[in-house]
Coordinates of C-alpha atoms and ligand atoms in Angstrom, one line a residue:
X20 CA -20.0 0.7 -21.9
X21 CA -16.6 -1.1 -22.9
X22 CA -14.7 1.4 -21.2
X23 CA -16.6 1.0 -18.1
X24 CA -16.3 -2.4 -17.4
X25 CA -12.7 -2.7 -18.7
X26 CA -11.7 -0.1 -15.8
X27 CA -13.8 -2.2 -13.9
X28 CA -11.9 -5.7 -14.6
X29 CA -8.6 -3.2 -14.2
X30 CA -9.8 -2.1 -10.4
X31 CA -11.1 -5.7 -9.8
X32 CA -7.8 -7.3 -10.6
X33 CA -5.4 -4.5 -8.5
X34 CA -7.7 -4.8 -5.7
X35 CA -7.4 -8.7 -5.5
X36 CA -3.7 -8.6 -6.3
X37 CA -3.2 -6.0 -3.1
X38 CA -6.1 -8.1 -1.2
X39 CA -4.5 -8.7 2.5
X40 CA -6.9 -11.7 4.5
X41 CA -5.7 -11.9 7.7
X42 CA -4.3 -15.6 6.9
X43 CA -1.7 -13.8 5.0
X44 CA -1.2 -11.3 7.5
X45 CA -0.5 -13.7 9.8
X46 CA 2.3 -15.1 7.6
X47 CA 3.9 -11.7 6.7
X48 CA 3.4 -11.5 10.7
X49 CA 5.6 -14.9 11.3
X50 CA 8.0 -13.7 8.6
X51 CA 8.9 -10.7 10.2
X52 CA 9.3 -12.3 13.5
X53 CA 11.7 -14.8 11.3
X54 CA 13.5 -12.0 9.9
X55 CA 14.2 -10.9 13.3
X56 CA 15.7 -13.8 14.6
X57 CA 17.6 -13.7 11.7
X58 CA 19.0 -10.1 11.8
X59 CA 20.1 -10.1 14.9
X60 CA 22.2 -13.4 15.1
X61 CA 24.9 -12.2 12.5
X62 CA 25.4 -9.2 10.6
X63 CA 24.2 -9.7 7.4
X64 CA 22.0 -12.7 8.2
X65 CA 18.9 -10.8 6.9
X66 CA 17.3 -8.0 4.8
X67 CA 16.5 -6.5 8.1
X68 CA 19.5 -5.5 9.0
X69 CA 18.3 -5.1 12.8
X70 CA 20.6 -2.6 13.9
X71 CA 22.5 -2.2 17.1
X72 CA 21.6 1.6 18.9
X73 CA 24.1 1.5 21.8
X74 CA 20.8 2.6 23.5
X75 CA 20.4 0.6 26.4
X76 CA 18.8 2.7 28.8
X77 CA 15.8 4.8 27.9
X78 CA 14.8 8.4 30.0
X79 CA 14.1 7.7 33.4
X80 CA 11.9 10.9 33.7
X81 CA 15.2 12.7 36.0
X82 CA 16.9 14.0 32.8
X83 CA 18.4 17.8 33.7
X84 CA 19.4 21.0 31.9
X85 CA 19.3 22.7 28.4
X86 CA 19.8 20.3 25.4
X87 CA 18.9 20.7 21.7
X88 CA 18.0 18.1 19.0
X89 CA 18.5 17.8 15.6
X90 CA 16.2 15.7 13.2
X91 CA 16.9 14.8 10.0
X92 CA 15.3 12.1 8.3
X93 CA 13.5 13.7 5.1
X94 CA 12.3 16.7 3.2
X95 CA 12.1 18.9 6.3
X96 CA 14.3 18.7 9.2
X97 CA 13.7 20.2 12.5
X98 CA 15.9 21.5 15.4
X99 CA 14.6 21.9 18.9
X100 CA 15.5 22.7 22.0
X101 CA 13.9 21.6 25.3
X102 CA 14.8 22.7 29.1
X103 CA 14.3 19.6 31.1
X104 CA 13.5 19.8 35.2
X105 CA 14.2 16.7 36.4
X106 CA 11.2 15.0 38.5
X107 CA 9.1 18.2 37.6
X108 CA 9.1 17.3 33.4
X109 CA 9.9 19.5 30.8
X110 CA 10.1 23.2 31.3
X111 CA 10.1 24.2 28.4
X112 CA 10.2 23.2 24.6
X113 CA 10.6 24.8 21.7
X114 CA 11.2 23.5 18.1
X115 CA 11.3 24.7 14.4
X116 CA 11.0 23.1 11.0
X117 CA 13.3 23.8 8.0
X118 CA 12.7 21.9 4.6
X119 CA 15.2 21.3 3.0
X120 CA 16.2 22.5 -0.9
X121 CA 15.7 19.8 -3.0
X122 CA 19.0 19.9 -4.8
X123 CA 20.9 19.2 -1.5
X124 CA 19.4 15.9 -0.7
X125 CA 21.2 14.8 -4.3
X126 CA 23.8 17.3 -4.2
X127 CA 27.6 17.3 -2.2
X128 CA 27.7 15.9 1.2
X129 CA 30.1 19.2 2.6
X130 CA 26.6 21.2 1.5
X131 CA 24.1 19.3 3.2
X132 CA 26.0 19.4 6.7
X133 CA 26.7 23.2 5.8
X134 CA 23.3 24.3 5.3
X135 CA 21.5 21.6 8.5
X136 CA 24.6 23.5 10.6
X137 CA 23.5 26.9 9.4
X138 CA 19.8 26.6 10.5
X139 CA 21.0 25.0 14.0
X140 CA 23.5 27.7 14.2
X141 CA 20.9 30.5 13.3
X142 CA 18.7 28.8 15.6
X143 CA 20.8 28.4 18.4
X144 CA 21.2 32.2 18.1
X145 CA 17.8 33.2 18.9
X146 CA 17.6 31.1 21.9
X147 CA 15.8 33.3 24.9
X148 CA 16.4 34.0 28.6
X149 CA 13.8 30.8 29.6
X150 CA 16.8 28.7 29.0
X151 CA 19.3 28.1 31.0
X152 CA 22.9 26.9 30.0
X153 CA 25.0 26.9 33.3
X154 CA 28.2 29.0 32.8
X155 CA 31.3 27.4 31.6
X156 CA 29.6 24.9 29.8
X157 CA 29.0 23.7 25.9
X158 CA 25.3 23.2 24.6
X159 CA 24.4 19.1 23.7
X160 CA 22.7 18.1 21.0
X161 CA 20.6 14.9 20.2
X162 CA 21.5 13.7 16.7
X163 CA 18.1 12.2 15.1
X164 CA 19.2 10.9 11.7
X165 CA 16.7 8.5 10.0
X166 CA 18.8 6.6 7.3
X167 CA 20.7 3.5 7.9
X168 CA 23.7 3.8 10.2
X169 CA 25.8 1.1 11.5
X170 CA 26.5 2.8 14.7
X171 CA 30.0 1.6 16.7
X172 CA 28.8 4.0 20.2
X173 CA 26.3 6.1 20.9
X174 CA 28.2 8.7 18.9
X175 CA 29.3 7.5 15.9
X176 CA 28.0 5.9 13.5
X177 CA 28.5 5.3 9.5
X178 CA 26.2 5.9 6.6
X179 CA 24.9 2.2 4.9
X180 CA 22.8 4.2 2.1
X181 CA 20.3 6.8 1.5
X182 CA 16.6 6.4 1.7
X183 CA 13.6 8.4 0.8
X184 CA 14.8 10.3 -2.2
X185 CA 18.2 11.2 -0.9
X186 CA 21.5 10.2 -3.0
X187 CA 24.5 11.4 -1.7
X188 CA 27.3 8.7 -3.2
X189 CA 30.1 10.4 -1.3
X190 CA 28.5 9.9 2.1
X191 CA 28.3 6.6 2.1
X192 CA 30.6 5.0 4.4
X193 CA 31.4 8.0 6.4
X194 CA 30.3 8.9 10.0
X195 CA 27.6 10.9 10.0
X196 CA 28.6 12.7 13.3
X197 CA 31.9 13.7 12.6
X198 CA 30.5 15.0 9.4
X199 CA 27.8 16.8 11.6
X200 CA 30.8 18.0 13.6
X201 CA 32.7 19.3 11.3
X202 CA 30.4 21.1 9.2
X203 CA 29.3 22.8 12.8
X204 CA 33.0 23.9 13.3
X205 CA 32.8 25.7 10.2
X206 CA 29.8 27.8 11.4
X207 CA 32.1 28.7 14.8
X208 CA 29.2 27.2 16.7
X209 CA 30.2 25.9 20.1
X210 CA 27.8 22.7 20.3
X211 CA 28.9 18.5 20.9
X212 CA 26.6 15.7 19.4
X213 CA 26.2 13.8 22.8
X214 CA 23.6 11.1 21.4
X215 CA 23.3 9.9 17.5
X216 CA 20.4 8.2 17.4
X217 CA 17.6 7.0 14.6
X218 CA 14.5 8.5 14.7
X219 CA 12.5 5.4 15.8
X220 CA 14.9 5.2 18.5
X221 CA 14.1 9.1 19.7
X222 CA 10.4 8.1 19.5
X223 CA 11.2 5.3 21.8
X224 CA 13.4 7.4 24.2
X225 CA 10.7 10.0 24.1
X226 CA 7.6 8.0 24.2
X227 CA 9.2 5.9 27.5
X228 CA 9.8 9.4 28.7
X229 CA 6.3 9.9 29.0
X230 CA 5.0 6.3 29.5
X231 CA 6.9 3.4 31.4
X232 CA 5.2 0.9 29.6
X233 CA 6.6 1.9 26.1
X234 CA 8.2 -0.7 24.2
X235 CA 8.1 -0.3 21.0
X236 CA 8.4 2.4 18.5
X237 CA 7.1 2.6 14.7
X238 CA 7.5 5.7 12.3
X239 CA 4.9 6.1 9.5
X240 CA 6.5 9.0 7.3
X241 CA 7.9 9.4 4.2
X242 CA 9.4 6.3 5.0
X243 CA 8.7 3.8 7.7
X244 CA 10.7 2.2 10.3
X245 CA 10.4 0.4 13.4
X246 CA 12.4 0.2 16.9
X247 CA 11.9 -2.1 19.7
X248 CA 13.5 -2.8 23.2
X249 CA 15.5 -6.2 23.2
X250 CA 16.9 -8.9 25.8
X251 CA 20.5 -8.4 25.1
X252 CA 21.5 -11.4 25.7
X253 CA 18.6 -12.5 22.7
X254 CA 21.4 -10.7 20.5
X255 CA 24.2 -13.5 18.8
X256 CA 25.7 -10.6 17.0
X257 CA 26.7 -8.5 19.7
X258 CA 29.9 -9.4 21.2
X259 CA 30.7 -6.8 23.6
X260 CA 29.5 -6.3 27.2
X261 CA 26.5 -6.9 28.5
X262 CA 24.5 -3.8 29.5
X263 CA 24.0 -3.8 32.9
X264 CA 20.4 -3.2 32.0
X265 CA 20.4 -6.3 30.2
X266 CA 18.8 -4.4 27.2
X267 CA 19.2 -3.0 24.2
X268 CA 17.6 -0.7 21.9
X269 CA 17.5 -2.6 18.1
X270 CA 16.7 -0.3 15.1
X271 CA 14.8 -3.1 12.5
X272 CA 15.5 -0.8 9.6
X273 CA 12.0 -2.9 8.9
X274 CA 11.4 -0.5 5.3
X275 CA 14.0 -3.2 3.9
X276 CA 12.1 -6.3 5.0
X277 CA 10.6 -8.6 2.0
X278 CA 8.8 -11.3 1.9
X279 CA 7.0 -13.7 -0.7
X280 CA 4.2 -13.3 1.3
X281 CA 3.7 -9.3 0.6
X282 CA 1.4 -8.6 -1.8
X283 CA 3.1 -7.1 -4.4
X284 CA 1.7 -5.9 -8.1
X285 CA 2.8 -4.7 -11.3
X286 CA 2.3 -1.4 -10.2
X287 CA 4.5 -2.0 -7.4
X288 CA 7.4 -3.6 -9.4
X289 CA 7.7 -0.4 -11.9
X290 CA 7.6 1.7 -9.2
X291 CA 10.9 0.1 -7.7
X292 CA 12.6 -0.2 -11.0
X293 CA 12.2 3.6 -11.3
X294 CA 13.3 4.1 -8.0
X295 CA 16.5 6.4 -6.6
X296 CA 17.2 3.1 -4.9
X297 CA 15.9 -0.3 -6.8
X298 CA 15.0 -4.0 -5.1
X299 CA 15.5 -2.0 -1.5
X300 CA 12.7 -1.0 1.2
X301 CA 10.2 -2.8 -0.6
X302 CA 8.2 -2.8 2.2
X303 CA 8.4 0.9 2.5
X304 CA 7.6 0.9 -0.8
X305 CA 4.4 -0.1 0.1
X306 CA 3.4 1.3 3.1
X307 CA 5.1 4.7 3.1
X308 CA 3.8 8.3 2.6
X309 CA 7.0 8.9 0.0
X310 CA 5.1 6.3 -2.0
X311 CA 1.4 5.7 -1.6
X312 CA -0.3 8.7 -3.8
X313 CA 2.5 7.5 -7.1
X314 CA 1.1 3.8 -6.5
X315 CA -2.3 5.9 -7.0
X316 CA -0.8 7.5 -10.0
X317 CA 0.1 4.4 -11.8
X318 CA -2.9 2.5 -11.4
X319 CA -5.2 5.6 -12.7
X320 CA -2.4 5.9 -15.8
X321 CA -3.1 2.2 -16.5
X322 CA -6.6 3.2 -16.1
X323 CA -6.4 6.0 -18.4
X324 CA -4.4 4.2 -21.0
X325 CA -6.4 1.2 -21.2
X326 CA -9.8 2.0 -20.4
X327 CA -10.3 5.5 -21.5
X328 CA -10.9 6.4 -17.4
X329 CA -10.8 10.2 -18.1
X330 CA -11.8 10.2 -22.0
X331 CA -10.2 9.8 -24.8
X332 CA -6.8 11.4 -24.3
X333 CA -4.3 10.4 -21.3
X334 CA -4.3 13.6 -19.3
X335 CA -0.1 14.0 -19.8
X336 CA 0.3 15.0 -15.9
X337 CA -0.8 11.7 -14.9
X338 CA 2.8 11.0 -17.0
X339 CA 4.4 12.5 -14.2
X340 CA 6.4 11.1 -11.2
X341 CA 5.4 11.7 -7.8
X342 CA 2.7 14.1 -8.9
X343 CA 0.4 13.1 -7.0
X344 CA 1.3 13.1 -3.6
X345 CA -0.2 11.3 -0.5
X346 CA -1.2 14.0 1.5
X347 CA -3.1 14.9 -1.8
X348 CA -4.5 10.8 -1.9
X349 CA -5.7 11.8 1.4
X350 CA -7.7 14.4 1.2
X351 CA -9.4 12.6 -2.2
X352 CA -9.5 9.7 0.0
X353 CA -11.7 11.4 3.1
X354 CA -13.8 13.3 0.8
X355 CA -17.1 12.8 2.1
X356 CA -19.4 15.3 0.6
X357 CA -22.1 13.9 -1.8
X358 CA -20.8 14.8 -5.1
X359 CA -17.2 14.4 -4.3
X360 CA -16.1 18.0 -5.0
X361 CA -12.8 17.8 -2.9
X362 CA -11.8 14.6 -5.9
X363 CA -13.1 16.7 -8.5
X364 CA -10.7 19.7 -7.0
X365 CA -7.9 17.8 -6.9
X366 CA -8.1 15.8 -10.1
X367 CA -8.4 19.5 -11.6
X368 CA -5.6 21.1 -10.0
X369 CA -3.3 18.3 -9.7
X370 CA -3.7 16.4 -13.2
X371 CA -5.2 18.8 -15.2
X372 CA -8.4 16.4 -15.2
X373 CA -12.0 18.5 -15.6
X374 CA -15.4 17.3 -16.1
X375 CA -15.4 13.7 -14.2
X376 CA -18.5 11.6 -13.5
X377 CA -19.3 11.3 -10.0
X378 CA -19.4 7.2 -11.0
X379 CA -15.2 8.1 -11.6
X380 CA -14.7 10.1 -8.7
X381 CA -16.3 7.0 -6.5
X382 CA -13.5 4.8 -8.4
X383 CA -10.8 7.1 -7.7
X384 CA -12.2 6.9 -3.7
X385 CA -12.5 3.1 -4.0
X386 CA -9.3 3.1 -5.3
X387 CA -7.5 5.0 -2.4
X388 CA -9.4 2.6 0.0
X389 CA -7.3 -0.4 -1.8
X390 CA -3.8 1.4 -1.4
X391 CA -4.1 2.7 1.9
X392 CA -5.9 -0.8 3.3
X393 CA -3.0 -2.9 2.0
X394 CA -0.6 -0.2 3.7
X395 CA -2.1 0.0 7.1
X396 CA -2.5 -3.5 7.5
X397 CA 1.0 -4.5 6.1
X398 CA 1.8 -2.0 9.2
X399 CA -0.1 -4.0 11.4
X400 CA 1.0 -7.4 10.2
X401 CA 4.8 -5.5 10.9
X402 CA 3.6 -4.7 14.6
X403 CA 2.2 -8.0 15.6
X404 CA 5.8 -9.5 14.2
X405 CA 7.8 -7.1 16.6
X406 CA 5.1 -8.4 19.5
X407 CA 5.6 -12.3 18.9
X408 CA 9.4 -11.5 19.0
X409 CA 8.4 -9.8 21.9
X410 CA 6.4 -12.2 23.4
X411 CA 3.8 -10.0 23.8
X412 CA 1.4 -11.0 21.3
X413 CA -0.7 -13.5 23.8
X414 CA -2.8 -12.8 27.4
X415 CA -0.7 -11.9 30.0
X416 CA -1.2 -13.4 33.8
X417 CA -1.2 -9.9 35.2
X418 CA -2.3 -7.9 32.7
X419 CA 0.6 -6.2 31.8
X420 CA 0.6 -3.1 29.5
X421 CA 2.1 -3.0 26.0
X422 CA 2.6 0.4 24.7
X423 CA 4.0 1.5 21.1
X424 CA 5.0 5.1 20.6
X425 CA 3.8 5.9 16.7
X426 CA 4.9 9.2 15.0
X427 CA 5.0 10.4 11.3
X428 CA 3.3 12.6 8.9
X429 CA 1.5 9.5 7.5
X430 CA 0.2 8.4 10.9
X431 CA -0.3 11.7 12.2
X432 CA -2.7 13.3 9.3
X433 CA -3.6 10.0 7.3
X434 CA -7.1 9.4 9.7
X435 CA -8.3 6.3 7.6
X436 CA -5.0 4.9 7.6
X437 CA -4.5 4.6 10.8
X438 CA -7.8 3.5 11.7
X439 CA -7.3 0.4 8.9
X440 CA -4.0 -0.1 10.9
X441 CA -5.6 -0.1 14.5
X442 CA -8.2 -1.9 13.7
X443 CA -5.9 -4.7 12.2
X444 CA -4.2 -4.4 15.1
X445 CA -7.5 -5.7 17.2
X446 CA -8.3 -8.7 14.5
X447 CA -5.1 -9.8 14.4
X448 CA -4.0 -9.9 18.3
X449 CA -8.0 -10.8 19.5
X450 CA -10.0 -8.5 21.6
X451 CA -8.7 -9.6 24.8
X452 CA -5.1 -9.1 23.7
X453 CA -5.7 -5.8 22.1
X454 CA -6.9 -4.8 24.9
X455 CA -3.4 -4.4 26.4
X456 CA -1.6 -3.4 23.8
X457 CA -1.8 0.5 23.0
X458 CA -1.2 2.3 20.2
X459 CA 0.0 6.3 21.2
X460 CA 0.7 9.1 19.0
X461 CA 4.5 10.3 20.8
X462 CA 3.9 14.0 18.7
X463 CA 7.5 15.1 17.8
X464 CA 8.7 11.8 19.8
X465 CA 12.0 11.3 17.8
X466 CA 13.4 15.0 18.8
X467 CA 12.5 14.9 22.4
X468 CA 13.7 11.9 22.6
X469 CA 17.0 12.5 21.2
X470 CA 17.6 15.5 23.4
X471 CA 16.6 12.8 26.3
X472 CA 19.3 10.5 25.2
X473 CA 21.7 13.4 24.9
X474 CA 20.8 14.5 28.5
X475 CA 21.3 10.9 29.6
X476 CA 24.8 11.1 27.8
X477 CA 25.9 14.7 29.0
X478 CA 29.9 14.8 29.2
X479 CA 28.8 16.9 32.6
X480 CA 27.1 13.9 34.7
Ligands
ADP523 P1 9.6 12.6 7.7 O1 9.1 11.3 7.6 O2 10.0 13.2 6.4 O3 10.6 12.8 8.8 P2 7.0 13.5 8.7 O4 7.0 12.5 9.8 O5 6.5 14.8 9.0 O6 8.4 13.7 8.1 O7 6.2 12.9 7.5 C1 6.0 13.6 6.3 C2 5.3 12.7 5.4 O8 4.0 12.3 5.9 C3 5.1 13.3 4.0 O9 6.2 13.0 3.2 C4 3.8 12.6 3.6 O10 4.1 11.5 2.8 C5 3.1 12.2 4.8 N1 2.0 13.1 5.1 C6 2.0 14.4 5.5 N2 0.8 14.9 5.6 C7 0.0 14.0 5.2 C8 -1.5 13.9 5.0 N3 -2.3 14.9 5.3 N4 -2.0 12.7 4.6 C9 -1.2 11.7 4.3 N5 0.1 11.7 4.4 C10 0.7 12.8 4.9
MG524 MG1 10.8 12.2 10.7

């Protein structure tokens, strides 16, 4: 029928408009590697804003004591606390998630450090007899906050802006640590931030932790973000001392990077101009769970308005913002049963949509497959960038390992996703170099990590 093959041109057109060949890769690849170079020889030299971590030595595997972590970075936060041996690992670990009311993340600044305080406080409280806090001393905690921060030490650091949904005006501009501290104060908890640090820098504390051969760090979450270990003397902008380790931990901020080379659509552009936070993180915008299933959305409204895709009326949910959300994408999208019931499911409880043909549940699949492709291998493209800058994109004489700690909701529970993005991985970098270069899953990396970094930092060494 005409409706048919009108949603077919529609699909055709998106799909070619998101289309990533691996020639463009490459250049989105070379661009990032650009926007590097760029970032880190003066402040302000580049969307990436490639930021300085006053990290520049990761855990050694000797870290000792009680320490707790704090991890903030979008609708949920967690706190943990982890006893740490020394040579013999971790002793024990414990952690806890809290989401956070919806209201705060657009609310007063004074409220949000209250209520984060509250749960550590509350948690702190029910901590048991396996760990041990030697007498005479004050509890440390690792500081994981995942927005940008232009840090001046380890422990301080000032808000640039919100991310992810988060819109806090008064915040910005104020250090996030002393705000932490403060609001702590008020619960009459007796607790130092020892270590702020981003969460791609935790997963790269706690990933090295674990594996010498970690270099690299990439988040795939509600947002997405990248950290990566750096020569420090390969850094223009920094004009104090040189680390004794000669390197330096650099937080890309890479959810801000652009390019003309990133295949952007219509789709995309309304979806930034309707955004909390316009012309920014465009490529977060693409990649990002906090995104993905409302790119869905758009194209099946554009569907629905044009091409009649679920009859004659536009079911009015599909109307709705951030309905559909990407966990939801994903379970349409790795619905394998043969008359797609889990699509039909969700198209009923979600959008109110009953009664589809099993030839419109196979677009809707084909449709995820285009959105999460262009995501994963955008991610890729980001990771090979980070690896030329690195040097490690090509054969090494001894074949040295390159590992990169991954951690996020996205990357954790989206299977195809990350299977589009290692994949990529091995057809961009060549069988023999992707070979050496490994991809882990650092589970809960960026808390463990932080409490590393706070261990490393104790006031009692
Ligand atoms: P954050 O990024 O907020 O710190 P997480 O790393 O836990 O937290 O990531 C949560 C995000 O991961 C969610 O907002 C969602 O976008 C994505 N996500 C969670 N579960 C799934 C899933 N099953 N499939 C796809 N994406 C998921
Ligand atoms: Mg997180």
């Amino acid at each position: 029928s005409g409706r048919w093959s009108r949603a077919v041109a529609i699909v055709k057109e998106f799909e070619e408009k998101c289309a990533t060949p691996i020639g463009k890769l490459r250049q989105v690849a070379d661009a990032m590697t650009v926007e590097m170079h760029a970032g880190l020889a003066s402040e302000g030299g580049s969307k990436l804003k490639m930021l300085i971590s006053y990290v520049d030595n990761l855990p050694t595997g000797d870290e000792k004591g009680l320490f707790y972590a704090l991890d903030l970075g979008g609708t949920n936060f967690r706190v943990l606390r982890v006893q740490l041996g020394g040579k013999v690992g971790v002793v024990k670990q414990e952690a806890e998630e809290v989401s956070i009311p919806a209201r705060l993340m657009v609310g007063r600044s004074n409220e949000l450090f209250d209520f984060i305080a509250a749960e550590l406080a509350k948690y702190v409280a029910c901590e048991s007899e396996d760990f041990q806090l030697p007498a005479g001393r004050q509890r440390e905690l690792g500081f994981t906050f995942s927005f940008p921060v232009k840090q001046t030490s380890l422990v301080s650091g000032t808000l640039i802006s919100w991310t992810k949904g988060f819109a806090i005006n008064e915040t910005i501009g104020e250090d996030v640590v002393s705000e932490l501290t403060k609001a702590i104060e008020r619960q009459g908890l007796d607790m130092r931030v020892a270590a702020l640090v981003n969460d791609t820098v935790g997963t790269l504390a706690g990933g090295r932790y674990y594996d010498k051969d970690v270099v690299a760090a990439v988040i795939l979450g509600t947002g997405t973000n990248a950290a990566y270990v750096e020569r420090a003397h390969a850094i223009p902008k920094w004009h104090g001392l040189l680390p004794k380790s000669g390197e330096m931990v650099i937080n890309m901020e890479w959810g801000n990077f652009r390019s003309s080379h990133l295949p952007v659509t219509e789709y995309d552009q309304s979806l930034d101009a309707e955004s909390l936070n316009p012309g920014e993180q465009i490529f977060e915008k693409l990649i990002s769970g906090m995104y993905l299933g409302d790119i869905l959305r758009r194209i099946l409204l554009r569907l629905a308005e044009e091409a009649s895709f679920f009859g004659d009326t536009v079911p009015p949910k599909l109307l709705v913002p951030f309905i559909l959300r990407t966990p939801d994408m994903s379970a349409i999208h790795h619905d394998t049963s043969s008359d797609l019931r889990v699509v039909a499911s969700k198209l009923k409880d979600i959008l109110g949509i009953m009664n589809t043909s099993l030839k419109t549940r196979k677009m809707l699949l084909e449709l995820c497959d285009i959105v999460a492709k262009r995501g994963a291998r955008l991610s890729a493209a980001g990771v090979v960038g980070i690896l030329k800058k690195q040097g490690r994109d090509v054969a090494a004489a001894e074949k040295a390992r390159t590992v990169i700690a991954m951690d996020g909701g996205l990357y954790e529970h989206y299977t195809l996703f990350r299977k589009f993005l290692e994949n990529t991985l091995t057809e961009m970098l060549g069988e023999e170099v992707a070979s050496t270069v490994i991809v882990t899953h650092a589970n809960d990396g960026s808390g463990i990590g932080a409490a590393l970094l706070a261990a490393s930092h104790s006031q009692y060494l």
